[in-house]
CSV table of C-alpha atoms in Angstrom, one decimal:
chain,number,residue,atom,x,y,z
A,133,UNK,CA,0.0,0.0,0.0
A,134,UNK,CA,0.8,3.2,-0.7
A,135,UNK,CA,1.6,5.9,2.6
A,136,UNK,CA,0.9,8.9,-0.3
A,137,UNK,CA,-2.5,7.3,-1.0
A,138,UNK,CA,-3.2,4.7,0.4
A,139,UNK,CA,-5.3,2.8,-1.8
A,140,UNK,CA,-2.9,0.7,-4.4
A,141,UNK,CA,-4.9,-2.8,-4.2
A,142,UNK,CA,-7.4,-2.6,-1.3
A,143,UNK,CA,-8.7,-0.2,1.0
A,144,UNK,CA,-6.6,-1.4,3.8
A,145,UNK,CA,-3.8,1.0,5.3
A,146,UNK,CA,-0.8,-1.1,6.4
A,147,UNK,CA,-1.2,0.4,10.3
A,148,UNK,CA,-4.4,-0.6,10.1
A,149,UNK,CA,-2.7,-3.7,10.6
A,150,UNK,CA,-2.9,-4.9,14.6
A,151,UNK,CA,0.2,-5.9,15.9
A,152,UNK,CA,-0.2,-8.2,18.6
A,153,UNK,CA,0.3,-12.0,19.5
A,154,UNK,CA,-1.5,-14.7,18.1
A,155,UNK,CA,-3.7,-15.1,14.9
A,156,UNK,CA,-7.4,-14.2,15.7
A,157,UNK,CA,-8.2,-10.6,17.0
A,158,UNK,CA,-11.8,-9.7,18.9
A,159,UNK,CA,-14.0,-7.2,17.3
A,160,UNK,CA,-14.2,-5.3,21.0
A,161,UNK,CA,-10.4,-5.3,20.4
A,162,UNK,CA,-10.0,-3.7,17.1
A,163,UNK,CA,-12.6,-1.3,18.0
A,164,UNK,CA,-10.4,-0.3,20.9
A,165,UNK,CA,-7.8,0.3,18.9
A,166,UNK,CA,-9.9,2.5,16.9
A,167,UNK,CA,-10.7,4.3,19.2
A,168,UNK,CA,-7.1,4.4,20.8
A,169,UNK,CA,-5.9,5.6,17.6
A,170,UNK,CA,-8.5,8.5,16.6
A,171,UNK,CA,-7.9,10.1,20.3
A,172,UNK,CA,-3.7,10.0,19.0
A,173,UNK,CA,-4.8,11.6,16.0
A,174,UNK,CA,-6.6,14.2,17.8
A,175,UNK,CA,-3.6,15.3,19.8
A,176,UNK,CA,-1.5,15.3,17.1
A,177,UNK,CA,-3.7,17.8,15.1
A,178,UNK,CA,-4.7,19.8,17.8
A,179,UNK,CA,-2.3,22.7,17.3
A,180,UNK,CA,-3.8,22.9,13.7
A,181,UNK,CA,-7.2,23.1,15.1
A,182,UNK,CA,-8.3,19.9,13.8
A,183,UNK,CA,-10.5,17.4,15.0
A,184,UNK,CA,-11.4,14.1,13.9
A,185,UNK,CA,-14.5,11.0,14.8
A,186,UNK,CA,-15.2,8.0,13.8
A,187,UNK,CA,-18.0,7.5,11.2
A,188,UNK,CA,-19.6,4.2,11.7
A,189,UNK,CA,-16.2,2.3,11.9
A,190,UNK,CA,-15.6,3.0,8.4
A,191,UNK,CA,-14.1,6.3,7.7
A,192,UNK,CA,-12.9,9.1,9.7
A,193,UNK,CA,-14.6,12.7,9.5
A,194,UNK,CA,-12.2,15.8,9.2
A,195,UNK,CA,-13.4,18.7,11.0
A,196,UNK,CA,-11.2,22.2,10.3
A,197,UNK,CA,-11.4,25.4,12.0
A,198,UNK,CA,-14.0,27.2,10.3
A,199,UNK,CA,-16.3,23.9,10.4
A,200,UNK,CA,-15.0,22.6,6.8
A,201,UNK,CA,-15.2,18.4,6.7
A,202,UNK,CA,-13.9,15.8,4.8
A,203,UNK,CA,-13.7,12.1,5.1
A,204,UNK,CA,-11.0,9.7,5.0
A,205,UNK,CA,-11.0,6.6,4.2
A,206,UNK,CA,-8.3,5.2,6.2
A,207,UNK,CA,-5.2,6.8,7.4
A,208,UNK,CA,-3.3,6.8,4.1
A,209,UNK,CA,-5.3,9.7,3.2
A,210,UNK,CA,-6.7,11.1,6.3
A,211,UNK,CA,-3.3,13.7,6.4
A,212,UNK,CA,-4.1,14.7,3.0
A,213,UNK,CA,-7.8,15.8,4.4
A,214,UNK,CA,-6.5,17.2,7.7
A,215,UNK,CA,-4.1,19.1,5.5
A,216,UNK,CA,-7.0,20.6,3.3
A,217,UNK,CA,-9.5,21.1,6.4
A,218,UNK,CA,-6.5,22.4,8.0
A,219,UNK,CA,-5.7,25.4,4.9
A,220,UNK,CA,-2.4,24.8,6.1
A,221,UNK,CA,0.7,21.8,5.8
A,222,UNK,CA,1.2,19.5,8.1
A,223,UNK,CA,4.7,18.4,8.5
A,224,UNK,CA,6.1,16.4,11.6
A,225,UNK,CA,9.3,17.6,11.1
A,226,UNK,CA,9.0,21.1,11.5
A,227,UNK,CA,10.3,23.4,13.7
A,228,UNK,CA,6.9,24.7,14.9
A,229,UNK,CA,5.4,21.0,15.0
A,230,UNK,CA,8.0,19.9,17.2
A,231,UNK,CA,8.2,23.1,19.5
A,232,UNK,CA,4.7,22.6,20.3
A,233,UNK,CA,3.8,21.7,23.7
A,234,UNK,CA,3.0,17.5,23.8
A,235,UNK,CA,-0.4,17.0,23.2
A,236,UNK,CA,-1.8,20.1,23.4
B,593,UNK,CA,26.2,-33.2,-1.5
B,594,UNK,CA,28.6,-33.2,-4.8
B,595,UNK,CA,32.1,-32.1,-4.3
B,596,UNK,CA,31.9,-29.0,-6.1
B,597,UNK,CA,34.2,-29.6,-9.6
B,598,UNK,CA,35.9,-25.9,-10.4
B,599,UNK,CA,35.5,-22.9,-8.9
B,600,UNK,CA,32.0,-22.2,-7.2
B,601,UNK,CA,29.6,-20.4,-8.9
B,602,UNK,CA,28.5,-17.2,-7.2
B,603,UNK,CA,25.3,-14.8,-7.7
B,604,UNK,CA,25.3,-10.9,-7.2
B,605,UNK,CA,22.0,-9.8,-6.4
B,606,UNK,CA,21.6,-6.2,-6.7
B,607,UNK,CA,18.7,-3.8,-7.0
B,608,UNK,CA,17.4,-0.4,-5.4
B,609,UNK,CA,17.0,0.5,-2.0
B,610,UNK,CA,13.8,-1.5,-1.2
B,611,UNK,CA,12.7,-3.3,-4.3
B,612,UNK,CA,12.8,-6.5,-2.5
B,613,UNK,CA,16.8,-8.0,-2.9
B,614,UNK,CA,16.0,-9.9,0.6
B,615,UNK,CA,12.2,-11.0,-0.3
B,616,UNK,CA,13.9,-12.9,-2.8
B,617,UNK,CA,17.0,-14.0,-0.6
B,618,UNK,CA,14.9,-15.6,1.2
B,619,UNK,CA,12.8,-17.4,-1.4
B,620,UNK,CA,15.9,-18.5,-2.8
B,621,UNK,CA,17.3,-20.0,0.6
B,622,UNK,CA,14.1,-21.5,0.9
B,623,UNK,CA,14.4,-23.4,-2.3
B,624,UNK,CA,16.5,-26.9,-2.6
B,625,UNK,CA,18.2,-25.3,-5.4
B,626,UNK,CA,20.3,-23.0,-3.0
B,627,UNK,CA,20.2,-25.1,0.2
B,628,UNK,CA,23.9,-25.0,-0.3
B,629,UNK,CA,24.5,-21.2,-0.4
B,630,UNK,CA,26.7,-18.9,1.7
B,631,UNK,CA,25.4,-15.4,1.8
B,632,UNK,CA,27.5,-12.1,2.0
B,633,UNK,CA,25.0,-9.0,3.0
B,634,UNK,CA,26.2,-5.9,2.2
B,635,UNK,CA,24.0,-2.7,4.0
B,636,UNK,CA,24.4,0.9,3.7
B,637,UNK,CA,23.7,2.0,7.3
B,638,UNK,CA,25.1,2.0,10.8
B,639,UNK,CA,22.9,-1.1,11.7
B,640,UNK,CA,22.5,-3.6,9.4
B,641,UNK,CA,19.5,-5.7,9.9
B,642,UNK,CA,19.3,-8.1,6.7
B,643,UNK,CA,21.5,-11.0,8.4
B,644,UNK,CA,19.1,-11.0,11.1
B,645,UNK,CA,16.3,-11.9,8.4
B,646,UNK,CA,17.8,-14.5,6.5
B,647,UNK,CA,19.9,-15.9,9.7
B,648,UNK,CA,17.6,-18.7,10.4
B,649,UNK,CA,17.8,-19.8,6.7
B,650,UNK,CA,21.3,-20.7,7.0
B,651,UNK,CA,24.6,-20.4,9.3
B,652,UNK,CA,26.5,-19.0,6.1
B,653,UNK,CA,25.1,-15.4,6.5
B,654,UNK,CA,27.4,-12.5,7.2
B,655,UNK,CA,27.6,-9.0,7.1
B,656,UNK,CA,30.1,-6.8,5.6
B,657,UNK,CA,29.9,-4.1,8.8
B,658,UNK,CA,32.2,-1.1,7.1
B,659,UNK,CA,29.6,0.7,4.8
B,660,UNK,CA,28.9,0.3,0.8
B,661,UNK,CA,30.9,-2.2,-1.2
B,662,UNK,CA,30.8,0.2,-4.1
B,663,UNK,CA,33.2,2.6,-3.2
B,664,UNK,CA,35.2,1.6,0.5
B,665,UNK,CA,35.5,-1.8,1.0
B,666,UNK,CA,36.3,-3.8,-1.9
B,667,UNK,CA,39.1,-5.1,0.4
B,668,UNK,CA,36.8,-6.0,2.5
B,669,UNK,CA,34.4,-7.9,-0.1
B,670,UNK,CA,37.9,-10.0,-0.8
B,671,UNK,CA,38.8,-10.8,2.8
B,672,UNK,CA,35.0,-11.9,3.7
B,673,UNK,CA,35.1,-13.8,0.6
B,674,UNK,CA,38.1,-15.5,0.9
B,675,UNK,CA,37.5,-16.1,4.7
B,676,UNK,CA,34.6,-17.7,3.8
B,677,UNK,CA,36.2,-20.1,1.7
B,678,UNK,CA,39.1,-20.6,4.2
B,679,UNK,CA,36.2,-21.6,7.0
B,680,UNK,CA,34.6,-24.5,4.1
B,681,UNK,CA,38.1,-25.4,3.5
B,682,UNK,CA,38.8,-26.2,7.3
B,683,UNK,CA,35.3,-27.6,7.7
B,684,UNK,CA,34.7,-24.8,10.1
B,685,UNK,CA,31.1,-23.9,8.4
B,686,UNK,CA,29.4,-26.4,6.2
B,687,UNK,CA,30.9,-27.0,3.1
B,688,UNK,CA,28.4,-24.4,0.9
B,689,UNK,CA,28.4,-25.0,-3.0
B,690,UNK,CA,27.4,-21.7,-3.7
B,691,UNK,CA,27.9,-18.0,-2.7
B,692,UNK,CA,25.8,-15.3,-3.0
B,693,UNK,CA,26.3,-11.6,-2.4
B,694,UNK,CA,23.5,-9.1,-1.5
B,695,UNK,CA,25.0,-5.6,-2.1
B,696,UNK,CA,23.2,-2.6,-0.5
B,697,UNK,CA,20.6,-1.0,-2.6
B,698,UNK,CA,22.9,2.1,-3.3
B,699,UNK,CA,25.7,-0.1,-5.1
B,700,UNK,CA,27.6,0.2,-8.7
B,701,UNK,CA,27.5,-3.8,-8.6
B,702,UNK,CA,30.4,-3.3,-11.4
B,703,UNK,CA,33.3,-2.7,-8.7
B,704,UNK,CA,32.0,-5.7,-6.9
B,705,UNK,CA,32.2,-8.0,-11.0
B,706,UNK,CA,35.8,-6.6,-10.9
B,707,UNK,CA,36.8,-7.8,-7.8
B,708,UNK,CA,35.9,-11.1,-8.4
B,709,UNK,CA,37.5,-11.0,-11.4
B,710,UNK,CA,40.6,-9.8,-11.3
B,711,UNK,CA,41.4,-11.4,-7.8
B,712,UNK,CA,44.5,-13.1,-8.2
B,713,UNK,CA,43.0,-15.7,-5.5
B,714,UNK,CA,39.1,-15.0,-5.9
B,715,UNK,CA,39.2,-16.1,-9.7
B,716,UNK,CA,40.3,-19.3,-9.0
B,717,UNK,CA,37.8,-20.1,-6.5
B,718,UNK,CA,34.8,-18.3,-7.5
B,719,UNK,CA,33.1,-17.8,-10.8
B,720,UNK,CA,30.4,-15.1,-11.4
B,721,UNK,CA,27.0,-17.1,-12.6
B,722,UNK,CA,24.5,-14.6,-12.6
B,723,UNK,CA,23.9,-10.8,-11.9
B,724,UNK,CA,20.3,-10.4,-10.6
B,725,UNK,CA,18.7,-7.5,-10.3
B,726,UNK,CA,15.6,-6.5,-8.4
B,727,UNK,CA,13.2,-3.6,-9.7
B,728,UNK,CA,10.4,-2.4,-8.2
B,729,UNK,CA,7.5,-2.5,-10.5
B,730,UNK,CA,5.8,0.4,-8.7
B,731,UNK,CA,8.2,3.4,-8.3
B,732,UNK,CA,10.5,1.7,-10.8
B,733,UNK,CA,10.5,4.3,-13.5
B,734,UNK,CA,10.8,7.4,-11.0
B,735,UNK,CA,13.5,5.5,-9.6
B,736,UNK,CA,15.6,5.6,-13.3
B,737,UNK,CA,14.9,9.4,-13.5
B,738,UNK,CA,16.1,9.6,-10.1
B,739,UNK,CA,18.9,7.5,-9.3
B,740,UNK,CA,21.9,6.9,-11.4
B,741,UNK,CA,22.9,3.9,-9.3
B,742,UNK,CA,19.8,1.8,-10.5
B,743,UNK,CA,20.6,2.0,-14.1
B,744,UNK,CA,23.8,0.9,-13.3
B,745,UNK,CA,22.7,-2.2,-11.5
B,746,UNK,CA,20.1,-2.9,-14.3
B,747,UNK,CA,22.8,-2.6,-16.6
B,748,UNK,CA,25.4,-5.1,-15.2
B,749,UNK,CA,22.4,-7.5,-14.4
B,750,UNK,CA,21.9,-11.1,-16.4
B,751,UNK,CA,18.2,-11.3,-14.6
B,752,UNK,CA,16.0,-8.6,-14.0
B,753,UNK,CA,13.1,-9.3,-11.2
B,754,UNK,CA,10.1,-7.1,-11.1
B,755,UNK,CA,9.0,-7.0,-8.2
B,756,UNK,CA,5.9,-5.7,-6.1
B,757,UNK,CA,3.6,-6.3,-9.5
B,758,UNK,CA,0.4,-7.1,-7.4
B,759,UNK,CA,1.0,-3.4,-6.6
B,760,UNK,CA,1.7,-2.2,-10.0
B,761,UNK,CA,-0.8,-1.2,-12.6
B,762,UNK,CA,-0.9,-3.0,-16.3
B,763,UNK,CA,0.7,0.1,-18.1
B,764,UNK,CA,2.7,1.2,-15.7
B,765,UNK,CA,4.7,-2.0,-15.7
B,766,UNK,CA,4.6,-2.7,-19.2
B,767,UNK,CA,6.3,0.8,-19.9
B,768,UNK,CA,8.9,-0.3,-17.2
B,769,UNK,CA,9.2,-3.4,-19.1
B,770,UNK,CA,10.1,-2.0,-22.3
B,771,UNK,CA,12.1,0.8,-20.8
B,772,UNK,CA,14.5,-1.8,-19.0
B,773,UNK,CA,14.9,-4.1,-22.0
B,774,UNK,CA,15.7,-0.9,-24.3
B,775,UNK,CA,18.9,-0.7,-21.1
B,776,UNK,CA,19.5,-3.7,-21.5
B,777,UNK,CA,17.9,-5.8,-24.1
B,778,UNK,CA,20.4,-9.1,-23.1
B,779,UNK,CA,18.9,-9.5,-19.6
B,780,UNK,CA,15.9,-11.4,-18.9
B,781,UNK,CA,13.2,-9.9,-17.4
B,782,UNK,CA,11.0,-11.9,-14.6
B,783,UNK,CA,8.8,-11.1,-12.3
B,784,UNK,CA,7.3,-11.7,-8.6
B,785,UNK,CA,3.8,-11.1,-7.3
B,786,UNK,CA,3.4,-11.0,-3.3
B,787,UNK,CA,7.2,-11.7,-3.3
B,788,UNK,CA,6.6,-15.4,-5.0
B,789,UNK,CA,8.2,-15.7,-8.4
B,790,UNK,CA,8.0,-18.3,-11.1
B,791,UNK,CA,9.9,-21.7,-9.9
B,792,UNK,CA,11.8,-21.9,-13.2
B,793,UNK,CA,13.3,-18.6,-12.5
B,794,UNK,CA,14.8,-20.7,-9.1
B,795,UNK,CA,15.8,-23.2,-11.7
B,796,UNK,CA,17.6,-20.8,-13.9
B,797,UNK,CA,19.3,-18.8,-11.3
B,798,UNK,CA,20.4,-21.8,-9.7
B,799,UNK,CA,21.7,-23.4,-12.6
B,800,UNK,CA,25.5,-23.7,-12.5
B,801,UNK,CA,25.8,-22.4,-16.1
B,802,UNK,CA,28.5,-20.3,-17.5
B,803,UNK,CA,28.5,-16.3,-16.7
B,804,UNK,CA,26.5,-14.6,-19.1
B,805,UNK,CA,28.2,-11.5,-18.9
B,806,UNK,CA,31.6,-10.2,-19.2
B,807,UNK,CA,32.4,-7.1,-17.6
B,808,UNK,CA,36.1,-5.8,-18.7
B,809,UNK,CA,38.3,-5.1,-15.7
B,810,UNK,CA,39.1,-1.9,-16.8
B,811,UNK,CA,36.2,-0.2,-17.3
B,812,UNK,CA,34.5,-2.1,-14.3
B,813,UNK,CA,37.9,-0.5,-12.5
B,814,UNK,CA,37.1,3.2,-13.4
B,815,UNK,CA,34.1,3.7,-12.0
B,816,UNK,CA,35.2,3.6,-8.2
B,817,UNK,CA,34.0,6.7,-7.3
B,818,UNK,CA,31.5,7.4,-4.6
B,819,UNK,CA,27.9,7.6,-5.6
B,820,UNK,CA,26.0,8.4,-2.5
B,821,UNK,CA,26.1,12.3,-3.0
B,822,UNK,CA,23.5,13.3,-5.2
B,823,UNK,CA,23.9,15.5,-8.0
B,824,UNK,CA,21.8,18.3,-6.7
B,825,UNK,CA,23.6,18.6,-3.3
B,826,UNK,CA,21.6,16.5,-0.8
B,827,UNK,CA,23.5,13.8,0.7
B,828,UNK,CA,22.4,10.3,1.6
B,829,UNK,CA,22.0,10.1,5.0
B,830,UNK,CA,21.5,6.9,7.1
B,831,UNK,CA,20.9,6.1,10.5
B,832,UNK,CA,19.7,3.9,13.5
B,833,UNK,CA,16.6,5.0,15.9
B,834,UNK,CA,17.2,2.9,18.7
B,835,UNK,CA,14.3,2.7,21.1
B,836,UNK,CA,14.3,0.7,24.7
B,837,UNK,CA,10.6,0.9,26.0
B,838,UNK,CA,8.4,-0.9,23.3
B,839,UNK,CA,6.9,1.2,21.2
B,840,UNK,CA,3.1,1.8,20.9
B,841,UNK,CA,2.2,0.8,17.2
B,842,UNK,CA,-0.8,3.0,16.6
B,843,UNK,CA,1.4,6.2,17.6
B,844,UNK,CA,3.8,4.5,15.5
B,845,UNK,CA,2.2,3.9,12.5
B,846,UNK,CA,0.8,7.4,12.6
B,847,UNK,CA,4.2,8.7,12.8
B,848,UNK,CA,5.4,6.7,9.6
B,849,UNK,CA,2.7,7.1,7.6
B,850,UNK,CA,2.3,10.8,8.2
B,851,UNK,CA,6.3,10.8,7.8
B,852,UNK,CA,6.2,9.0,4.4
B,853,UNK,CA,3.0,11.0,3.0
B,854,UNK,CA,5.2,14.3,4.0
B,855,UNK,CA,8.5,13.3,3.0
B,856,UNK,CA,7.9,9.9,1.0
B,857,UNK,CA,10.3,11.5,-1.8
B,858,UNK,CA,13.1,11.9,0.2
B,859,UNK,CA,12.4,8.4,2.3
B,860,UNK,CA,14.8,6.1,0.1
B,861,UNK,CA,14.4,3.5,2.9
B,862,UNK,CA,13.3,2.9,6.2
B,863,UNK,CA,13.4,-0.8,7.6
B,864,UNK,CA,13.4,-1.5,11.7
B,865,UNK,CA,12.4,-4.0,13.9
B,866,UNK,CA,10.0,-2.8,16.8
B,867,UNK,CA,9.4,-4.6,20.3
B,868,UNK,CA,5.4,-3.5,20.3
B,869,UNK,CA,3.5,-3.2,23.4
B,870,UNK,CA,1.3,-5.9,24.0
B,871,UNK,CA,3.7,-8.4,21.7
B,872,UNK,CA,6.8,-10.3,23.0
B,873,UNK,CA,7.8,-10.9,19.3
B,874,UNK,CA,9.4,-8.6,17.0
B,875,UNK,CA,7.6,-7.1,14.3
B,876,UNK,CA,9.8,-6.2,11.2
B,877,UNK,CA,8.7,-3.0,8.9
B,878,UNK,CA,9.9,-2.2,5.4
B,879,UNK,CA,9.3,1.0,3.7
B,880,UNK,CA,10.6,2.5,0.2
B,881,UNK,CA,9.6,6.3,-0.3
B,882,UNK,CA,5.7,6.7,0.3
B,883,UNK,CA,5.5,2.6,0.2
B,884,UNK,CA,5.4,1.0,3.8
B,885,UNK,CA,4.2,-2.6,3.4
B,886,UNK,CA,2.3,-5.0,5.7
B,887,UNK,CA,4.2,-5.0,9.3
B,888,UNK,CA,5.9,-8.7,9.2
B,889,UNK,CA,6.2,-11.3,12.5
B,890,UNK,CA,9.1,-12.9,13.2
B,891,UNK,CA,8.6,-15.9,15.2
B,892,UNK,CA,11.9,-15.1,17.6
B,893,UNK,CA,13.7,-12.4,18.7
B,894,UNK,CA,17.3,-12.8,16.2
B,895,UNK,CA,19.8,-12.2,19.4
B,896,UNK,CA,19.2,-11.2,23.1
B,897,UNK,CA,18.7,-7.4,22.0
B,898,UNK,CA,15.6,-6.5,22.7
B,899,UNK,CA,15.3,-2.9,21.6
B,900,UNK,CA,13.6,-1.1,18.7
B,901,UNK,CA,15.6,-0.3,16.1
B,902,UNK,CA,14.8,1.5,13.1
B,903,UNK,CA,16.7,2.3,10.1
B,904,UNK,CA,16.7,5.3,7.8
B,905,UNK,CA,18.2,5.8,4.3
B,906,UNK,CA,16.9,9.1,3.4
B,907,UNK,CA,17.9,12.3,1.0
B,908,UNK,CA,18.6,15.6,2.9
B,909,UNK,CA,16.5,14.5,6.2
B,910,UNK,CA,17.9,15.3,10.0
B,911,UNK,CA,18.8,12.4,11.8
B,912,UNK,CA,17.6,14.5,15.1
B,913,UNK,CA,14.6,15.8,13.6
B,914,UNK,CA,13.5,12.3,12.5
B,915,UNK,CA,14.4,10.8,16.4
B,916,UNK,CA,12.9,14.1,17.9
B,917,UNK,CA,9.2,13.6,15.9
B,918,UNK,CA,9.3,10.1,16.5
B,919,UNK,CA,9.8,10.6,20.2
B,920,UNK,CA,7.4,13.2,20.4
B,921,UNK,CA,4.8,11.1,19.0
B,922,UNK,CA,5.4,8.4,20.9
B,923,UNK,CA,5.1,10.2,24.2
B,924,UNK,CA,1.2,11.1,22.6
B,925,UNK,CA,0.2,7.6,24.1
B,926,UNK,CA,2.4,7.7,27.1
B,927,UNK,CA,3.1,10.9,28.7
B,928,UNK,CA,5.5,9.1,30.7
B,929,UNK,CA,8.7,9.4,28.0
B,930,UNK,CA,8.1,13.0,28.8
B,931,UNK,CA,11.6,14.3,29.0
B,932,UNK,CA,12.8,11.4,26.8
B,933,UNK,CA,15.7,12.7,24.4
């Protein structure tokens, strides 16, 4: 799969992937994870004034700062979205990404 | 097995930086054809991880530690070579019929031809069977715009393997196709779909026919110079993360993928393994540019190291930008690492 697009073959993104032990994961487990993983991407977009929430367990809506929304289909293009809801880049190496307080 | 009659026939396999050299390493090793390998690895970082994969395929495996056989260590390509042959000789290691050498995805594989060549004690022992190249059939054709080094390796190659064509579309391949047969219309062109290629191709590679190719010692011999600065000024960097605590892997992934959609372009390789919360077995991750693929378990740890390590080969990116991000996701899921380098 493709980290640009995400969508070369199937709609799966490859950290969609769960990484634990053992072949067979629960469905309470893998919504956990979701979940786990939509309250990290909020943090990490919260100095762009981003938010984002599960839709159904299927896509991820992408709320901006002046109430603009998009939906991703899985993460490969969710920073794409963020990006556009955002008006602005996002870029985890710079300067300003990094000086900004953890979380916050 | 057969006493080996003549020198031993020995296999380069070459390609770009992620288009799937150890994939096929280890379908080869797999194979009876190559049961009897020794393998030379040959990585262009400061922790090399491909002997770890193919380790538990056989007890031949071993790194050349001091950076890129292209340019600085043809002496040591000899030494390792000839050590290795010194070992079977002895009966120190078992007695291999075959070598093959795995150069680092950044190599001029002609050097590496030469040496073997025009060793006075190599040639004698060792004979060059095949060059095979790897090509990735998805980002092959930006790659031969790109990088110099891959149309070298395509050109010195007696096989070319396309690989990753599940991934690739129809045309896209098929102009790859013709473009690398019009650079080199004597090679052979294969190809492999979810890693697995054609069985004959095993067959072939494995067969202990004469070289196909003859590369002449001098102009293999002039083309020693380094390769790894690119022509517009940014360097090739590489370098280790190393990471104690295990690693959350959705603030993980988030970090890669968000890294590669960012700076995919400049990404020429990232490849790590990760002690993951919640798993006490390693999980290995390849990426090439924007391509990260499927995350990989390996059923045991390969020594007694338990840390993450992750390595970058990458054009013009800050080591300690790269480790701070990473870091700074990481501490998103535990607030703990606060303070963390």
């Amino acid at each position: 799969m493709c980290g640009l697009c995400g969508i070369f073959g199937d709609s799966r993104h490859w950290s969609d992937e769960i990484v634990r032990d053992g072949d067979s994961v629960p469905v309470w487990q893998r919504r956990r994870e979701r979940q786990h993983r939509i309250t990290l991407i909020n943090k990490i977009l919260t100095p762009y004034r981003v938010t984002v929430a599960d839709w159904q367990g299927e896509k991820l809506v992408v709320r901006g700062p002046t109430g603009r929304c998009e939906l991703a289909e899985t993460v490969g293009d969710l920073w794409q979205k963020a990006e556009i809801a955002a008006g602005r880049p996002l870029d985890p190496l710079d300067a300003q990404f990094l000086e900004a307080p953890d979380g916050t | 097995m057969e006493p080996e009659a003549g020198p031993l026939p020995l296999i380069v396999l070459t390609g770009f930086l992620g288009s799937g050299k150890t994939t096929l390493l280890r379908r080869l090793l797999a194979s009876t054809e190559f049961h009897d390998a020794a393998v030379l690895i040959n990585e262009f970082g400061a922790v090399g991880l491909d002997h770890l994969i193919v380790r538990n395929l056989t007890d031949s495996a071993v790194l050349l530690q001091s950076g890129c056989v292209c340019c600085s260590i043809r002496g040591d390509l000899s030494e390792a070579l000839m050590q290795l042959l010194t070992q079977r000789d002895r009966g120190e290691i078992p007695r291999f019929g075959r070598v093959i050498i795995e150069t680092t995805g950044l190599a001029d594989p002609s050097p590496i031809l030469a040496t073997l060549m025009c060793h006075p004690a190599l040639r004698h022992h060792l004979r060059l069977a095949k060059v095979a190249a790897t090509v990735d059939a998805v980002l092959g054709e930006a790659n031969l715009d790109r990088h110099p080094e891959l149309i070298k390796q395509i050109a010195a190659a007696d096989h070319l393997i396309l690989t990753k064509m599940d991934l690739a579309s129809r045309e896209s391949s098929e102009r790859l196709r013709r473009r690398l047969s019009a650079l080199n219309p004597a090679a052979a062109i294969d190809q492999a779909i979810y890693g697995r290629v054609d069985p004959s191709l095993i067959a072939r590679l494995g067969a202990r026919s004469a070289p196909t190719m003859v590369v002449a010692g001098e102009e293999a011999s002039a083309s020693f110079a380094p390769t790894h600065q690119r022509p517009a000024g940014q360097p090739v960097s590489s370098f280790v993360i190393t990471l104690s605590e295990p690693v959350d892997w959705a603030a993980f992934g988030l970090w890669l993928s968000l890294l590669a959609y960012k700076h995919g372009a400049a990404l020429l390789r990232v490849k790590g393994i990760l002690r993951v919360v919640g798993s006490d077995l390693p999980v290995l991750i390849h990426g090439v540019q924007h391509l990260i693929h499927l995350p990989e378990h390996l059923s045991a740890w390969p020594s007694e190291d338990r840390s993450s390590h992750v390595v970058f080969i990458a054009l013009g990116l800050e080591r300690q930008a790269v480790e701070r991000s990473l870091r700074k996701f990481l501490r998103l899921e535990n607030p703990a690492l606060r303070g963390a380098a």
